[in-house]
Amino acid sequence: MVLLVAKFDGNALADGAKIKMAAQSVIKEHEKGNQIVVIASATSNTTDELINLSNEAVGHFLTDAQKAEIMAMGERTSARLLKAAIEVYGVKAEVIDPYNDLWPVITNTNFLEAKIDLVQSQAKINTLKILLNQGIIPVVCGFLGKGPHGEVTTIGRGGSDITAFLIANTLNVDETIIVSDVDGVMSSDPNQIEKAKLVEEISVEELRNLSTQGVRLIHPHALKFKTKDMKAKIINCSHVDLTASGTEIIGPFDDSTLKTVSMYKDPLSIIAIVGDSLLSKTGILSDLTNYMAENDLNIYKVSVGDNSITIFIEKEEAQKAYKALHDFVLESDVFDSLSLGKDTAMITIVSLDVIEKPGIIASITEQLRKNNIPIIEINSSQTAIVVIVDWSDGERAKKLIDEILE
């Protein structure tokens, strides 16, 4: 006997035909003697439609508690539709929503971005075995939670993935299957590039990085519940078969990469190269980096402005780079001059808070300002922030930033 968790996203439950297909794929596993917990998302666009309706009808008078109750109706409805479709085949299923005594996801009282109480949730999740051992298929509403006083909460958009992997982790399932309307992870957007191919395997960290860049196949926070021994994959609902191939998710989640603050071990020197209207010139960055490579010089960071390009290199190579780039400037009809600046510390902050917590950059800059640490440069991406300060301020700045993320 195999124990599975199958999560059907909104696109896999987009209409009656797809709900029927989802039920058929679940029944196939049940008939093999396997146990399966089903996680249901709201049908496609339902949550957005409910939010828009409530905004039109109530506007700013809508409380967070009311909004959570309204948003919950998407998952509560799709779960009931899926239960009914499963029972057509003579198999007993039970909807598990926050009003059911077996509801497994316990949270705090933050109605719209609730934090999961893992200890209480894990104890409740294990009670799902009561149904499984009776041959009943639990159909659990994804995305939802229950607060300490029985109130309905939500765990954030994309939270159905978190529900699925949390339950899978606690029950120690053999495999977690994410069912959508795509074949899995593609090498690029197939709507834009015809040659896009299916990626047969992807690591947890690669998928997390893709998820934070807008390719939201799986919520990045869900992946922290992926263990080494848990098989997991993304498949297309069109197969009507949970054993179908798709993209396998490889490896456990490395919690050390969730939030890290690190400072590069050596000081980096600044070389600034100036010129006019650089952003309108084609190929100048390529010329510069190629020249550095030809001289066996490594660039650790580069910033481009309309009147200057700033590069950061290791201090011990600063003089060599400065002399080499002087020749580069003299030969160029684009650049006018260069200068060798101070020694700096490069601090890199990697955290999902970069995209999910508004104001994190402001928190960092304010913390450094209050402690009289000037910022030479700061840049951010979807998953990381890089802060450059004086080398003498590096360790202190790193410690202060660490305190923000704790």
Short mmCIF file of C-alpha atoms in Angstrom, two decimals:
data_model
loop_
_atom_site.label_atom_id
_atom_site.label_comp_id
_atom_site.label_asym_id
_atom_site.label_seq_id
_atom_site.Cartn_x
_atom_site.Cartn_y
_atom_site.Cartn_z
CA MET A 1 0.00 0.00 0.00
CA VAL A 2 1.19 3.48 -0.92
CA LEU A 3 0.20 6.68 0.90
CA LEU A 4 -0.22 9.73 -1.34
CA VAL A 5 -1.16 13.39 -1.14
CA ALA A 6 -2.60 14.80 -4.36
CA LYS A 7 -3.18 18.54 -4.59
CA PHE A 8 -5.35 19.80 -7.45
CA ASP A 9 -4.85 23.48 -8.24
CA GLY A 10 -7.52 25.80 -9.55
CA ASN A 11 -6.66 25.15 -13.19
CA ALA A 12 -6.99 21.39 -12.65
CA LEU A 13 -10.49 22.01 -11.25
CA ALA A 14 -11.45 24.77 -13.67
CA ASP A 15 -14.71 23.22 -14.89
CA GLY A 16 -16.97 20.21 -14.48
CA ALA A 17 -15.04 18.07 -16.93
CA LYS A 18 -11.76 18.65 -15.11
CA ILE A 19 -13.34 17.97 -11.72
CA LYS A 20 -14.56 14.65 -13.11
CA MET A 21 -11.06 13.89 -14.44
CA ALA A 22 -9.58 14.68 -11.03
CA ALA A 23 -12.02 12.30 -9.36
CA GLN A 24 -11.19 9.54 -11.86
CA SER A 25 -7.46 9.89 -11.20
CA VAL A 26 -8.08 9.61 -7.45
CA ILE A 27 -10.31 6.56 -7.89
CA LYS A 28 -7.60 4.78 -9.89
CA GLU A 29 -5.24 4.97 -6.91
CA HIS A 30 -7.95 3.97 -4.45
CA GLU A 31 -8.75 0.88 -6.52
CA LYS A 32 -5.10 -0.18 -6.31
CA GLY A 33 -5.46 -0.30 -2.54
CA ASN A 34 -3.53 2.91 -2.00
CA GLN A 35 -4.49 5.55 0.55
CA ILE A 36 -4.80 9.13 -0.69
CA VAL A 37 -5.41 12.53 0.86
CA VAL A 38 -6.80 15.03 -1.64
CA ILE A 39 -6.15 18.77 -1.35
CA ALA A 40 -8.56 20.99 -3.27
CA SER A 41 -7.88 24.55 -4.37
CA ALA A 42 -10.63 26.95 -5.38
CA THR A 43 -11.64 26.56 -9.00
CA SER A 44 -9.82 28.85 -11.42
CA ASN A 45 -10.28 32.60 -10.70
CA THR A 46 -12.91 31.95 -8.01
CA THR A 47 -10.95 33.57 -5.17
CA ASP A 48 -10.31 36.71 -7.23
CA GLU A 49 -13.99 36.89 -8.18
CA LEU A 50 -15.05 36.56 -4.54
CA ILE A 51 -12.64 39.33 -3.51
CA ASN A 52 -13.90 41.61 -6.30
CA LEU A 53 -17.53 40.96 -5.38
CA SER A 54 -16.91 41.69 -1.70
CA ASN A 55 -14.99 44.87 -2.55
CA GLU A 56 -17.83 46.08 -4.78
CA ALA A 57 -20.51 45.21 -2.25
CA VAL A 58 -18.86 46.24 1.01
CA GLY A 59 -15.67 48.10 0.16
CA HIS A 60 -13.47 49.25 3.02
CA PHE A 61 -16.12 48.27 5.59
CA LEU A 62 -15.25 44.59 5.00
CA THR A 63 -13.39 43.20 8.01
CA ASP A 64 -10.50 40.77 7.68
CA ALA A 65 -12.59 38.11 9.42
CA GLN A 66 -15.41 38.58 6.90
CA LYS A 67 -12.98 38.56 4.00
CA ALA A 68 -11.42 35.28 5.17
CA GLU A 69 -14.88 33.68 5.45
CA ILE A 70 -15.79 34.85 1.95
CA MET A 71 -12.50 33.77 0.39
CA ALA A 72 -12.85 30.37 2.06
CA MET A 73 -15.97 29.66 0.02
CA GLY A 74 -13.88 28.95 -3.07
CA GLU A 75 -12.09 25.97 -1.53
CA ARG A 76 -15.15 24.82 0.41
CA THR A 77 -17.16 24.69 -2.83
CA SER A 78 -14.53 22.95 -4.96
CA ALA A 79 -13.92 20.36 -2.22
CA ARG A 80 -17.62 19.50 -2.17
CA LEU A 81 -17.75 19.23 -5.93
CA LEU A 82 -14.74 16.94 -5.92
CA LYS A 83 -16.19 14.81 -3.10
CA ALA A 84 -19.43 14.39 -5.04
CA ALA A 85 -17.53 13.44 -8.20
CA ILE A 86 -15.52 10.81 -6.28
CA GLU A 87 -18.63 9.30 -4.70
CA VAL A 88 -20.18 8.76 -8.15
CA TYR A 89 -17.82 5.76 -8.34
CA GLY A 90 -19.12 4.25 -5.10
CA VAL A 91 -16.19 5.34 -2.94
CA LYS A 92 -16.79 7.21 0.30
CA ALA A 93 -15.16 10.65 0.61
CA GLU A 94 -15.42 13.32 3.29
CA VAL A 95 -14.91 17.07 2.96
CA ILE A 96 -12.54 18.42 5.61
CA ASP A 97 -13.05 22.17 6.05
CA PRO A 98 -12.51 24.39 9.12
CA TYR A 99 -15.96 23.44 10.45
CA ASN A 100 -15.07 19.74 10.53
CA ASP A 101 -13.75 18.28 13.80
CA LEU A 102 -10.87 16.67 11.89
CA TRP A 103 -9.70 19.98 10.44
CA PRO A 104 -5.88 19.76 10.45
CA VAL A 105 -4.39 23.25 9.93
CA ILE A 106 -4.39 25.29 13.15
CA THR A 107 -3.22 28.91 13.01
CA ASN A 108 -3.04 32.16 14.90
CA THR A 109 -5.71 34.87 14.49
CA ASN A 110 -4.19 36.71 11.54
CA PHE A 111 -7.17 36.17 9.24
CA LEU A 112 -5.53 36.83 5.87
CA GLU A 113 -1.90 35.80 6.42
CA ALA A 114 -2.21 33.32 9.26
CA LYS A 115 0.83 31.65 10.78
CA ILE A 116 0.53 27.88 11.21
CA ASP A 117 0.89 26.37 14.68
CA LEU A 118 2.97 23.38 13.66
CA VAL A 119 2.67 21.46 16.94
CA GLN A 120 -1.12 21.62 17.06
CA SER A 121 -1.45 21.11 13.30
CA GLN A 122 0.73 18.01 13.23
CA ALA A 123 -1.34 16.42 15.99
CA LYS A 124 -4.56 17.14 14.07
CA ILE A 125 -3.15 15.98 10.75
CA ASN A 126 -2.47 12.56 12.21
CA THR A 127 -6.18 12.16 12.96
CA LEU A 128 -6.80 11.98 9.19
CA LYS A 129 -5.56 8.40 9.50
CA ILE A 130 -8.93 7.59 11.09
CA LEU A 131 -10.62 8.20 7.75
CA LEU A 132 -7.84 6.63 5.68
CA ASN A 133 -7.99 3.43 7.71
CA GLN A 134 -11.73 3.24 7.08
CA GLY A 135 -11.21 3.47 3.33
CA ILE A 136 -12.57 7.02 3.23
CA ILE A 137 -10.85 9.64 1.05
CA PRO A 138 -10.34 12.96 2.88
CA VAL A 139 -10.87 15.94 0.59
CA VAL A 140 -9.15 18.80 2.43
CA CYS A 141 -9.69 22.45 1.59
CA GLY A 142 -6.34 24.00 0.77
CA PHE A 143 -5.34 27.57 1.70
CA LEU A 144 -7.50 27.67 4.85
CA GLY A 145 -6.80 27.54 8.55
CA LYS A 146 -8.63 27.56 11.86
CA GLY A 147 -7.73 30.04 14.57
CA PRO A 148 -7.55 29.28 18.31
CA HIS A 149 -11.22 30.17 18.80
CA GLY A 150 -12.51 28.29 15.77
CA GLU A 151 -12.39 31.28 13.41
CA VAL A 152 -11.72 30.71 9.71
CA THR A 153 -8.34 32.04 8.57
CA THR A 154 -6.34 31.90 5.35
CA ILE A 155 -2.63 31.18 5.01
CA GLY A 156 -1.97 33.40 2.01
CA ARG A 157 -2.37 33.09 -1.74
CA GLY A 158 -0.92 29.84 -2.98
CA GLY A 159 -1.47 28.40 0.47
CA SER A 160 -2.95 25.15 -0.89
CA ASP A 161 0.60 24.06 -1.69
CA ILE A 162 1.56 24.66 1.93
CA THR A 163 -1.43 22.61 3.07
CA ALA A 164 -0.42 19.75 0.78
CA PHE A 165 3.24 19.56 1.75
CA LEU A 166 2.55 20.11 5.46
CA ILE A 167 0.11 17.19 5.53
CA ALA A 168 2.45 15.07 3.41
CA ASN A 169 5.36 15.80 5.73
CA THR A 170 3.41 14.97 8.89
CA LEU A 171 1.90 11.75 7.51
CA ASN A 172 5.28 10.73 6.07
CA VAL A 173 3.68 9.98 2.71
CA ASP A 174 5.36 8.14 -0.12
CA GLU A 175 4.65 10.85 -2.69
CA THR A 176 3.17 14.33 -3.03
CA ILE A 177 1.63 15.09 -6.41
CA ILE A 178 0.83 18.61 -7.60
CA VAL A 179 -1.76 18.45 -10.38
CA SER A 180 -2.15 21.45 -12.68
CA ASP A 181 -2.88 22.15 -16.33
CA VAL A 182 0.81 22.15 -17.33
CA ASP A 183 3.15 19.23 -17.91
CA GLY A 184 5.51 20.45 -15.20
CA VAL A 185 8.38 22.92 -15.14
CA MET A 186 9.38 24.11 -18.60
CA SER A 187 12.78 25.34 -19.78
CA SER A 188 11.10 28.67 -20.63
CA ASP A 189 7.62 30.10 -21.13
CA PRO A 190 6.05 27.95 -23.89
CA ASN A 191 3.71 30.81 -24.74
CA GLN A 192 6.73 32.86 -25.80
CA ILE A 193 9.29 30.28 -26.91
CA GLU A 194 8.14 27.41 -29.12
CA LYS A 195 11.22 25.30 -28.35
CA ALA A 196 10.49 25.22 -24.62
CA LYS A 197 10.98 21.71 -23.23
CA LEU A 198 9.81 19.89 -20.13
CA VAL A 199 12.33 19.79 -17.30
CA GLU A 200 12.18 16.20 -16.08
CA GLU A 201 13.92 16.88 -12.75
CA ILE A 202 14.39 20.04 -10.72
CA SER A 203 15.90 20.56 -7.29
CA VAL A 204 13.94 22.05 -4.43
CA GLU A 205 16.20 25.11 -4.41
CA GLU A 206 15.87 25.66 -8.17
CA LEU A 207 12.10 25.40 -7.95
CA ARG A 208 12.00 27.75 -4.97
CA ASN A 209 14.03 30.30 -6.91
CA LEU A 210 11.73 29.98 -9.93
CA SER A 211 8.72 30.39 -7.67
CA THR A 212 10.05 33.63 -6.24
CA GLN A 213 10.66 34.94 -9.77
CA GLY A 214 6.99 34.70 -10.68
CA VAL A 215 6.79 31.11 -11.97
CA ARG A 216 4.36 30.15 -9.23
CA LEU A 217 3.96 26.43 -9.83
CA ILE A 218 4.46 25.81 -6.12
CA HIS A 219 4.43 28.27 -3.24
CA PRO A 220 8.07 28.62 -2.10
CA HIS A 221 7.16 28.22 1.57
CA ALA A 222 5.54 24.85 0.83
CA LEU A 223 8.87 23.39 -0.19
CA LYS A 224 10.32 23.66 3.31
CA PHE A 225 8.19 20.62 4.19
CA LYS A 226 9.75 18.51 1.42
CA THR A 227 11.90 15.80 2.98
CA LYS A 228 14.70 13.75 1.48
CA ASP A 229 12.62 10.57 1.33
CA MET A 230 9.40 12.16 0.07
CA LYS A 231 8.88 11.80 -3.65
CA ALA A 232 7.18 14.80 -5.24
CA LYS A 233 6.23 15.84 -8.75
CA ILE A 234 4.16 18.22 -10.86
CA ILE A 235 1.92 16.64 -13.52
CA ASN A 236 -0.75 17.61 -16.01
CA CYS A 237 -4.38 16.91 -15.12
CA SER A 238 -5.01 15.82 -18.72
CA HIS A 239 -3.36 12.46 -18.02
CA VAL A 240 -6.19 11.51 -15.61
CA ASP A 241 -3.51 9.40 -13.94
CA LEU A 242 -1.53 10.27 -10.82
CA THR A 243 1.30 7.94 -11.90
CA ALA A 244 1.91 10.08 -15.00
CA SER A 245 5.32 11.59 -15.63
CA GLY A 246 5.93 15.28 -15.19
CA THR A 247 8.67 17.14 -13.36
CA GLU A 248 10.20 15.33 -10.39
CA ILE A 249 11.18 17.56 -7.45
CA ILE A 250 14.53 16.37 -6.14
CA GLY A 251 16.09 16.74 -2.71
CA PRO A 252 15.03 18.05 0.68
CA PHE A 253 14.58 21.67 1.55
CA ASP A 254 17.73 23.23 2.98
CA ASP A 255 16.45 25.48 5.75
CA SER A 256 19.82 27.26 5.93
CA THR A 257 19.03 28.93 2.60
CA LEU A 258 15.70 30.33 3.76
CA LYS A 259 17.21 33.34 5.51
CA THR A 260 20.92 34.05 5.40
CA VAL A 261 23.09 37.10 5.90
CA SER A 262 26.66 36.66 4.73
CA MET A 263 29.62 38.97 4.19
CA TYR A 264 32.23 38.24 1.57
CA LYS A 265 35.42 37.21 3.37
CA ASP A 266 37.75 39.78 1.75
CA PRO A 267 37.45 43.51 1.11
CA LEU A 268 36.36 44.57 -2.36
CA SER A 269 37.83 47.64 -4.00
CA ILE A 270 35.79 50.01 -6.14
CA ILE A 271 36.85 51.10 -9.60
CA ALA A 272 34.63 53.72 -11.23
CA ILE A 273 34.88 54.33 -14.99
CA VAL A 274 33.17 57.48 -16.26
CA GLY A 275 31.81 58.57 -19.61
CA ASP A 276 28.79 60.34 -21.12
CA SER A 277 25.43 58.76 -22.05
CA LEU A 278 26.65 55.24 -21.34
CA LEU A 279 23.17 53.74 -21.23
CA SER A 280 22.64 54.63 -24.88
CA LYS A 281 25.84 52.87 -25.99
CA THR A 282 25.52 49.31 -27.24
CA GLY A 283 27.98 46.62 -26.14
CA ILE A 284 30.09 48.64 -23.70
CA LEU A 285 29.44 46.31 -20.77
CA SER A 286 30.35 43.34 -22.93
CA ASP A 287 33.58 45.05 -24.01
CA LEU A 288 34.46 45.80 -20.39
CA THR A 289 33.78 42.32 -19.03
CA ASN A 290 35.59 40.68 -21.94
CA TYR A 291 38.62 42.88 -21.30
CA MET A 292 38.60 41.93 -17.63
CA ALA A 293 38.39 38.24 -18.53
CA GLU A 294 41.30 38.56 -20.96
CA ASN A 295 43.37 39.97 -18.12
CA ASP A 296 42.28 37.19 -15.75
CA LEU A 297 40.40 39.60 -13.49
CA ASN A 298 37.18 38.59 -11.74
CA ILE A 299 34.30 41.03 -11.23
CA TYR A 300 32.27 40.45 -8.07
CA LYS A 301 29.67 43.11 -8.73
CA VAL A 302 28.95 45.70 -11.36
CA SER A 303 26.64 48.73 -11.44
CA VAL A 304 25.80 50.72 -14.56
CA GLY A 305 24.64 54.32 -14.67
CA ASP A 306 24.30 56.85 -17.45
CA ASN A 307 27.63 58.50 -16.59
CA SER A 308 29.62 55.73 -14.94
CA ILE A 309 30.20 52.02 -14.54
CA THR A 310 31.29 50.84 -11.11
CA ILE A 311 32.96 47.47 -10.64
CA PHE A 312 33.91 45.70 -7.44
CA ILE A 313 36.98 43.47 -7.35
CA GLU A 314 39.09 41.84 -4.66
CA LYS A 315 41.46 44.29 -2.98
CA GLU A 316 44.56 42.24 -3.77
CA GLU A 317 43.83 42.58 -7.49
CA ALA A 318 42.90 46.26 -7.34
CA GLN A 319 46.18 47.72 -8.58
CA LYS A 320 46.45 45.19 -11.41
CA ALA A 321 42.88 45.91 -12.47
CA TYR A 322 43.35 49.67 -12.17
CA LYS A 323 46.37 49.67 -14.46
CA ALA A 324 44.76 47.31 -16.97
CA LEU A 325 41.57 49.35 -17.12
CA HIS A 326 43.52 52.54 -17.57
CA ASP A 327 44.76 51.14 -20.88
CA PHE A 328 41.18 50.10 -21.70
CA VAL A 329 39.94 53.68 -21.10
CA LEU A 330 42.73 55.20 -23.20
CA GLU A 331 41.84 52.92 -26.11
CA SER A 332 38.12 53.62 -25.76
CA ASP A 333 36.15 56.37 -27.48
CA VAL A 334 33.37 55.98 -24.92
CA PHE A 335 35.07 56.30 -21.53
CA ASP A 336 36.98 59.34 -20.30
CA SER A 337 38.55 58.52 -16.95
CA LEU A 338 38.65 56.07 -14.03
CA SER A 339 39.32 56.13 -10.32
CA LEU A 340 40.25 53.59 -7.65
CA GLY A 341 38.14 53.98 -4.54
CA LYS A 342 37.87 52.69 -1.00
CA ASP A 343 37.74 49.14 0.34
CA THR A 344 34.24 47.88 0.91
CA ALA A 345 32.33 45.02 2.47
CA MET A 346 29.72 43.16 0.42
CA ILE A 347 26.82 41.83 2.51
CA THR A 348 24.29 39.52 0.85
CA ILE A 349 20.85 38.94 2.35
CA VAL A 350 18.92 35.96 0.99
CA SER A 351 15.33 35.75 2.22
CA LEU A 352 11.81 35.12 0.93
CA ASP A 353 10.92 38.24 2.92
CA VAL A 354 12.40 40.23 0.03
CA ILE A 355 9.26 39.57 -1.99
CA GLU A 356 6.76 38.74 0.73
CA LYS A 357 7.40 41.35 3.41
CA PRO A 358 6.87 44.96 2.34
CA GLY A 359 9.42 47.37 3.77
CA ILE A 360 12.32 44.99 4.36
CA ILE A 361 14.74 47.25 2.45
CA ALA A 362 13.48 50.25 4.41
CA SER A 363 14.07 48.30 7.63
CA ILE A 364 17.65 47.56 6.62
CA THR A 365 18.47 51.11 5.57
CA GLU A 366 16.86 52.57 8.70
CA GLN A 367 18.77 50.17 10.93
CA LEU A 368 22.07 51.19 9.35
CA ARG A 369 21.15 54.88 9.43
CA LYS A 370 20.36 54.75 13.15
CA ASN A 371 23.76 53.19 13.75
CA ASN A 372 25.58 55.75 11.60
CA ILE A 373 26.68 53.29 8.90
CA PRO A 374 26.68 54.90 5.44
CA ILE A 375 25.47 52.70 2.55
CA ILE A 376 27.70 52.92 -0.51
CA GLU A 377 25.33 50.90 -2.68
CA ILE A 378 22.25 48.69 -2.32
CA ASN A 379 20.59 46.45 -4.89
CA SER A 380 17.79 43.92 -4.70
CA SER A 381 16.31 41.07 -6.70
CA GLN A 382 13.32 38.82 -6.03
CA THR A 383 15.26 36.73 -3.51
CA ALA A 384 18.30 38.71 -2.40
CA ILE A 385 19.54 42.12 -1.31
CA VAL A 386 23.17 43.16 -1.67
CA VAL A 387 24.44 45.97 0.55
CA ILE A 388 27.86 47.60 0.13
CA VAL A 389 29.37 49.48 3.09
CA ASP A 390 32.85 50.55 4.17
CA TRP A 391 35.02 47.58 5.05
CA SER A 392 35.45 48.96 8.57
CA ASP A 393 31.66 48.89 9.04
CA GLY A 394 31.14 45.43 7.53
CA GLU A 395 30.93 43.16 10.56
CA ARG A 396 28.78 45.60 12.51
CA ALA A 397 26.41 46.07 9.56
CA LYS A 398 26.09 42.30 9.10
CA LYS A 399 25.19 41.86 12.77
CA LEU A 400 22.57 44.62 12.62
CA ILE A 401 20.98 43.15 9.49
CA ASP A 402 20.97 39.71 11.11
CA GLU A 403 18.89 41.15 13.94
CA ILE A 404 16.24 42.35 11.48
CA LEU A 405 15.74 38.90 9.98
CA GLU A 406 15.57 37.04 13.29
#
